[in-house]
């Protein structure tokens, strides 16, 4: 059963003091996504005296990120005058929900709309996915609209980069999910779908939605600083995983400036094949990528790098590939996540047979690496890994070549 709640054009929680304003369509600035210093500056701009700024911004921070308020009027420890001034200048609006789908396995997918950043700029749509398990709830967050990269097996890769998401838009996905899952202190959990048997419905974040997070570094870093702030969302860095296709020069900065867990989309063990599957490999080949992994700070048996490996039938799934993978990763605290390929309309690959995936996993396992096979979640709502995409279409180069070849015959 697939439930599609069409909440078209319904804005979950418009703040009442700015209720006449469509989010971002006016001069109300978003407050969500400002760093602590920027928030302090915003308050100074409203005339709050210096000696009060620290206290006031701390109070505001707790309302925004600890309690999830979207209405300045409900911030009871803030004076009425300041609440009115905040409401006149700022908005706490959530992204607009275009659709919310709940899969038969409890996975949820939202298609969200963010307004243009400047007057006249078109709004953008992104997907966010929530995956409940018995002991955790993982939110798969998008970092870009589309992607500059063109991995051949990935649906997002067929969509050109429209723009980077801002820190506020990245954090907005987390806040929206917590709203919808009743994941704020005192809020009610939804009747439909499952949430885990854990204190928090959203306990883990994976930056594995649309886009390449290391090509939107500053905004992703600022968003993760908000997500891990102990007086707000308070997510543990160990429960946040950033997945990259291998932007080698940014990997040390991810370690130093974010300190989150790293996942590498490896998918091939030879440069010739990886060049084809993940074209970024031509710029940053496997040896350079693995050197950056070896140098990633804080690695230990308890803090391993995840290597993602999408299983493509007859392409990268042989016994020799598995053995080479083990050899390449020697000395890196690693786990290997085997991802059954998730097909999408027009995709050029097939998923490996189950026995092949298991045989591959056994070889990796025997070498001492955990090699969980990622259970595809939310397939009935096209929410599985690599299936996310909004509307604009890019014809991939290989398809153009194929079309060209067809015409020549
Ligand atoms: N751009 C980042 C993060 C987003 S993709 C990256 O590439 O790592 C998240 C994961 O899904 C990546 O490992 C990606 O390679 C994988 N993926 C993409 N398309 C897929 C598909 N159709 N089936 C299975 N996994 C896919
Ligand atoms: Fe972009 Fe990641 Fe998809 Fe590659 S796999 S096209 S990097 S989103």
mmCIF file of C-alpha atoms in Angstrom, residues 27-202:
data_model
loop_
_atom_site.group_PDB
_atom_site.id
_atom_site.type_symbol
_atom_site.label_atom_id
_atom_site.label_comp_id
_atom_site.label_asym_id
_atom_site.label_seq_id
_atom_site.Cartn_x
_atom_site.Cartn_y
_atom_site.Cartn_z
ATOM 1 C CA UNK A 27 11.359 40.833 2.540
ATOM 2 C CA UNK A 28 11.075 38.588 5.611
ATOM 3 C CA UNK A 29 14.497 37.017 6.013
ATOM 4 C CA UNK A 30 14.734 33.361 7.016
ATOM 5 C CA UNK A 31 16.079 32.985 10.540
ATOM 6 C CA UNK A 32 16.563 29.227 10.219
ATOM 7 C CA UNK A 33 20.087 28.447 9.097
ATOM 8 C CA UNK A 34 21.831 31.486 10.589
ATOM 9 C CA UNK A 35 24.912 30.572 12.595
ATOM 10 C CA UNK A 36 25.000 31.659 16.239
ATOM 11 C CA UNK A 37 27.099 34.779 15.436
ATOM 12 C CA UNK A 38 24.784 35.665 12.536
ATOM 13 C CA UNK A 39 21.766 35.253 14.792
ATOM 14 C CA UNK A 40 23.379 37.564 17.349
ATOM 15 C CA UNK A 41 24.002 40.094 14.603
ATOM 16 C CA UNK A 42 20.393 39.870 13.484
ATOM 17 C CA UNK A 43 19.263 40.667 17.024
ATOM 18 C CA UNK A 44 21.709 43.565 17.244
ATOM 19 C CA UNK A 45 20.149 44.849 14.025
ATOM 20 C CA UNK A 46 16.784 44.954 15.791
ATOM 21 C CA UNK A 47 18.272 47.201 18.467
ATOM 22 C CA UNK A 48 18.806 44.647 21.244
ATOM 23 C CA UNK A 49 21.468 46.080 23.566
ATOM 24 C CA UNK A 50 24.867 44.373 23.526
ATOM 25 C CA UNK A 51 24.635 43.087 27.082
ATOM 26 C CA UNK A 52 21.407 41.187 26.265
ATOM 27 C CA UNK A 53 22.412 39.688 22.940
ATOM 28 C CA UNK A 54 23.958 36.500 24.306
ATOM 29 C CA UNK A 55 20.985 35.651 26.473
ATOM 30 C CA UNK A 56 18.382 36.564 23.848
ATOM 31 C CA UNK A 57 20.043 34.630 21.060
ATOM 32 C CA UNK A 58 20.389 31.618 23.370
ATOM 33 C CA UNK A 59 16.677 31.772 24.155
ATOM 34 C CA UNK A 60 15.766 32.108 20.516
ATOM 35 C CA UNK A 61 18.083 29.242 19.544
ATOM 36 C CA UNK A 62 16.373 26.904 22.008
ATOM 37 C CA UNK A 63 12.922 27.789 20.699
ATOM 38 C CA UNK A 64 13.969 27.278 17.085
ATOM 39 C CA UNK A 65 16.051 24.130 17.381
ATOM 40 C CA UNK A 66 15.223 22.616 20.771
ATOM 41 C CA UNK A 67 11.461 23.061 20.633
ATOM 42 C CA UNK A 68 10.772 23.516 16.928
ATOM 43 C CA UNK A 69 8.576 26.591 17.292
ATOM 44 C CA UNK A 70 7.459 28.263 14.098
ATOM 45 C CA UNK A 71 5.566 31.062 15.772
ATOM 46 C CA UNK A 72 7.337 33.940 17.477
ATOM 47 C CA UNK A 73 4.187 34.648 19.500
ATOM 48 C CA UNK A 74 4.654 31.411 21.473
ATOM 49 C CA UNK A 75 8.157 32.328 22.700
ATOM 50 C CA UNK A 76 7.020 33.131 26.190
ATOM 51 C CA UNK A 77 10.307 34.257 27.710
ATOM 52 C CA UNK A 78 10.854 36.877 25.025
ATOM 53 C CA UNK A 79 9.245 40.300 25.435
ATOM 54 C CA UNK A 80 6.231 41.098 23.312
ATOM 55 C CA UNK A 81 7.993 44.003 21.626
ATOM 56 C CA UNK A 82 10.881 41.819 20.554
ATOM 57 C CA UNK A 83 8.525 39.092 19.341
ATOM 58 C CA UNK A 84 6.719 41.642 17.190
ATOM 59 C CA UNK A 85 9.984 43.021 15.860
ATOM 60 C CA UNK A 86 11.209 39.519 15.028
ATOM 61 C CA UNK A 87 7.946 38.694 13.269
ATOM 62 C CA UNK A 88 8.102 41.891 11.234
ATOM 63 C CA UNK A 89 11.643 41.200 10.003
ATOM 64 C CA UNK A 90 12.036 37.432 9.914
ATOM 65 C CA UNK A 91 10.285 34.256 8.917
ATOM 66 C CA UNK A 92 10.498 30.785 10.467
ATOM 67 C CA UNK A 93 8.584 29.200 7.605
ATOM 68 C CA UNK A 94 9.232 25.573 6.783
ATOM 69 C CA UNK A 95 9.666 24.384 3.234
ATOM 70 C CA UNK A 96 6.390 23.962 1.415
ATOM 71 C CA UNK A 97 5.294 20.307 1.207
ATOM 72 C CA UNK A 98 4.248 19.444 -2.332
ATOM 73 C CA UNK A 99 3.703 15.764 -1.606
ATOM 74 C CA UNK A 100 4.249 13.391 1.281
ATOM 75 C CA UNK A 101 4.286 9.683 0.501
ATOM 76 C CA UNK A 102 4.335 6.867 3.026
ATOM 77 C CA UNK A 103 5.611 3.492 1.807
ATOM 78 C CA UNK A 104 4.228 0.150 2.926
ATOM 79 C CA UNK A 105 7.496 -0.303 4.881
ATOM 80 C CA UNK A 106 7.089 3.009 6.719
ATOM 81 C CA UNK A 107 9.583 4.946 4.634
ATOM 82 C CA UNK A 108 8.413 8.489 3.963
ATOM 83 C CA UNK A 109 9.330 10.705 1.081
ATOM 84 C CA UNK A 110 8.633 14.392 0.884
ATOM 85 C CA UNK A 111 8.813 16.524 -2.204
ATOM 86 C CA UNK A 112 9.613 19.952 -0.821
ATOM 87 C CA UNK A 113 9.614 23.366 -2.447
ATOM 88 C CA UNK A 114 11.948 26.200 -1.521
ATOM 89 C CA UNK A 115 11.412 29.726 -2.827
ATOM 90 C CA UNK A 116 13.897 31.420 -5.166
ATOM 91 C CA UNK A 117 16.714 33.254 -3.425
ATOM 92 C CA UNK A 118 16.185 36.544 -5.247
ATOM 93 C CA UNK A 119 12.968 38.179 -6.484
ATOM 94 C CA UNK A 120 11.945 36.577 -9.738
ATOM 95 C CA UNK A 121 14.105 33.474 -9.252
ATOM 96 C CA UNK A 122 12.153 30.244 -9.703
ATOM 97 C CA UNK A 123 11.433 28.031 -6.689
ATOM 98 C CA UNK A 124 13.221 24.681 -6.471
ATOM 99 C CA UNK A 125 11.945 21.236 -5.489
ATOM 100 C CA UNK A 126 13.956 18.652 -3.560
ATOM 101 C CA UNK A 127 13.300 15.269 -2.030
ATOM 102 C CA UNK A 128 13.919 14.194 1.558
ATOM 103 C CA UNK A 129 13.438 10.609 2.760
ATOM 104 C CA UNK A 130 12.836 9.195 6.235
ATOM 105 C CA UNK A 131 13.720 5.579 6.960
ATOM 106 C CA UNK A 132 12.473 4.142 10.268
ATOM 107 C CA UNK A 133 14.146 1.075 11.775
ATOM 108 C CA UNK A 134 13.405 -0.511 15.115
ATOM 109 C CA UNK A 135 16.133 1.327 17.008
ATOM 110 C CA UNK A 136 16.751 4.410 14.902
ATOM 111 C CA UNK A 137 15.225 6.771 12.393
ATOM 112 C CA UNK A 138 17.422 8.004 9.580
ATOM 113 C CA UNK A 139 16.747 11.109 7.566
ATOM 114 C CA UNK A 140 18.285 11.211 4.113
ATOM 115 C CA UNK A 141 18.864 14.867 3.337
ATOM 116 C CA UNK A 142 19.536 16.583 0.002
ATOM 117 C CA UNK A 143 22.333 19.119 -0.361
ATOM 118 C CA UNK A 144 21.835 20.348 -3.929
ATOM 119 C CA UNK A 145 19.059 20.580 -6.487
ATOM 120 C CA UNK A 146 20.346 18.245 -9.182
ATOM 121 C CA UNK A 147 24.064 17.465 -9.350
ATOM 122 C CA UNK A 148 27.016 18.639 -11.433
ATOM 123 C CA UNK A 149 28.235 15.049 -11.597
ATOM 124 C CA UNK A 150 26.842 12.433 -13.907
ATOM 125 C CA UNK A 151 27.267 9.023 -12.302
ATOM 126 C CA UNK A 152 25.748 6.698 -14.810
ATOM 127 C CA UNK A 153 23.631 4.652 -12.454
ATOM 128 C CA UNK A 154 22.128 7.606 -10.566
ATOM 129 C CA UNK A 155 18.801 9.264 -11.293
ATOM 130 C CA UNK A 156 19.862 12.583 -9.733
ATOM 131 C CA UNK A 157 22.788 12.565 -12.171
ATOM 132 C CA UNK A 158 20.334 12.968 -15.066
ATOM 133 C CA UNK A 159 19.298 16.328 -13.653
ATOM 134 C CA UNK A 160 21.646 19.289 -14.111
ATOM 135 C CA UNK A 161 22.629 21.294 -11.074
ATOM 136 C CA UNK A 162 19.988 23.941 -10.564
ATOM 137 C CA UNK A 163 21.517 25.393 -7.419
ATOM 138 C CA UNK A 164 23.087 24.664 -4.074
ATOM 139 C CA UNK A 165 20.784 24.523 -1.086
ATOM 140 C CA UNK A 166 21.456 27.061 1.659
ATOM 141 C CA UNK A 167 22.270 26.032 5.226
ATOM 142 C CA UNK A 168 18.724 27.062 6.151
ATOM 143 C CA UNK A 169 17.255 24.830 3.451
ATOM 144 C CA UNK A 170 19.351 21.867 4.580
ATOM 145 C CA UNK A 171 18.396 22.380 8.230
ATOM 146 C CA UNK A 172 14.812 23.057 7.076
ATOM 147 C CA UNK A 173 14.575 19.454 5.848
ATOM 148 C CA UNK A 174 15.429 18.206 9.346
ATOM 149 C CA UNK A 175 12.960 20.555 11.027
ATOM 150 C CA UNK A 176 10.210 19.637 8.589
ATOM 151 C CA UNK A 177 10.747 15.913 9.206
ATOM 152 C CA UNK A 178 10.634 16.448 12.965
ATOM 153 C CA UNK A 179 7.385 18.424 12.583
ATOM 154 C CA UNK A 180 5.752 15.701 10.522
ATOM 155 C CA UNK A 181 6.978 12.895 12.797
ATOM 156 C CA UNK A 182 5.961 14.613 16.020
ATOM 157 C CA UNK A 183 9.599 14.618 17.062
ATOM 158 C CA UNK A 184 9.613 17.684 19.310
ATOM 159 C CA UNK A 185 9.275 17.629 23.102
ATOM 160 C CA UNK A 186 5.628 17.072 23.960
ATOM 161 C CA UNK A 187 4.497 16.605 20.337
ATOM 162 C CA UNK A 188 2.341 13.691 19.238
ATOM 163 C CA UNK A 189 3.704 10.987 16.953
ATOM 164 C CA UNK A 190 1.746 10.499 13.721
ATOM 165 C CA UNK A 191 -0.962 7.831 13.574
ATOM 166 C CA UNK A 192 0.143 6.640 10.148
ATOM 167 C CA UNK A 193 3.411 4.897 9.310
ATOM 168 C CA UNK A 194 5.972 3.668 11.817
ATOM 169 C CA UNK A 195 8.415 5.506 13.943
ATOM 170 C CA UNK A 196 11.192 3.699 15.787
ATOM 171 C CA UNK A 197 11.048 2.563 19.338
ATOM 172 C CA UNK A 198 13.617 5.187 20.263
ATOM 173 C CA UNK A 199 13.513 8.438 22.137
ATOM 174 C CA UNK A 200 13.956 10.415 18.934
ATOM 175 C CA UNK A 201 12.200 9.733 15.663
ATOM 176 C CA UNK A 202 15.053 11.398 13.736
#
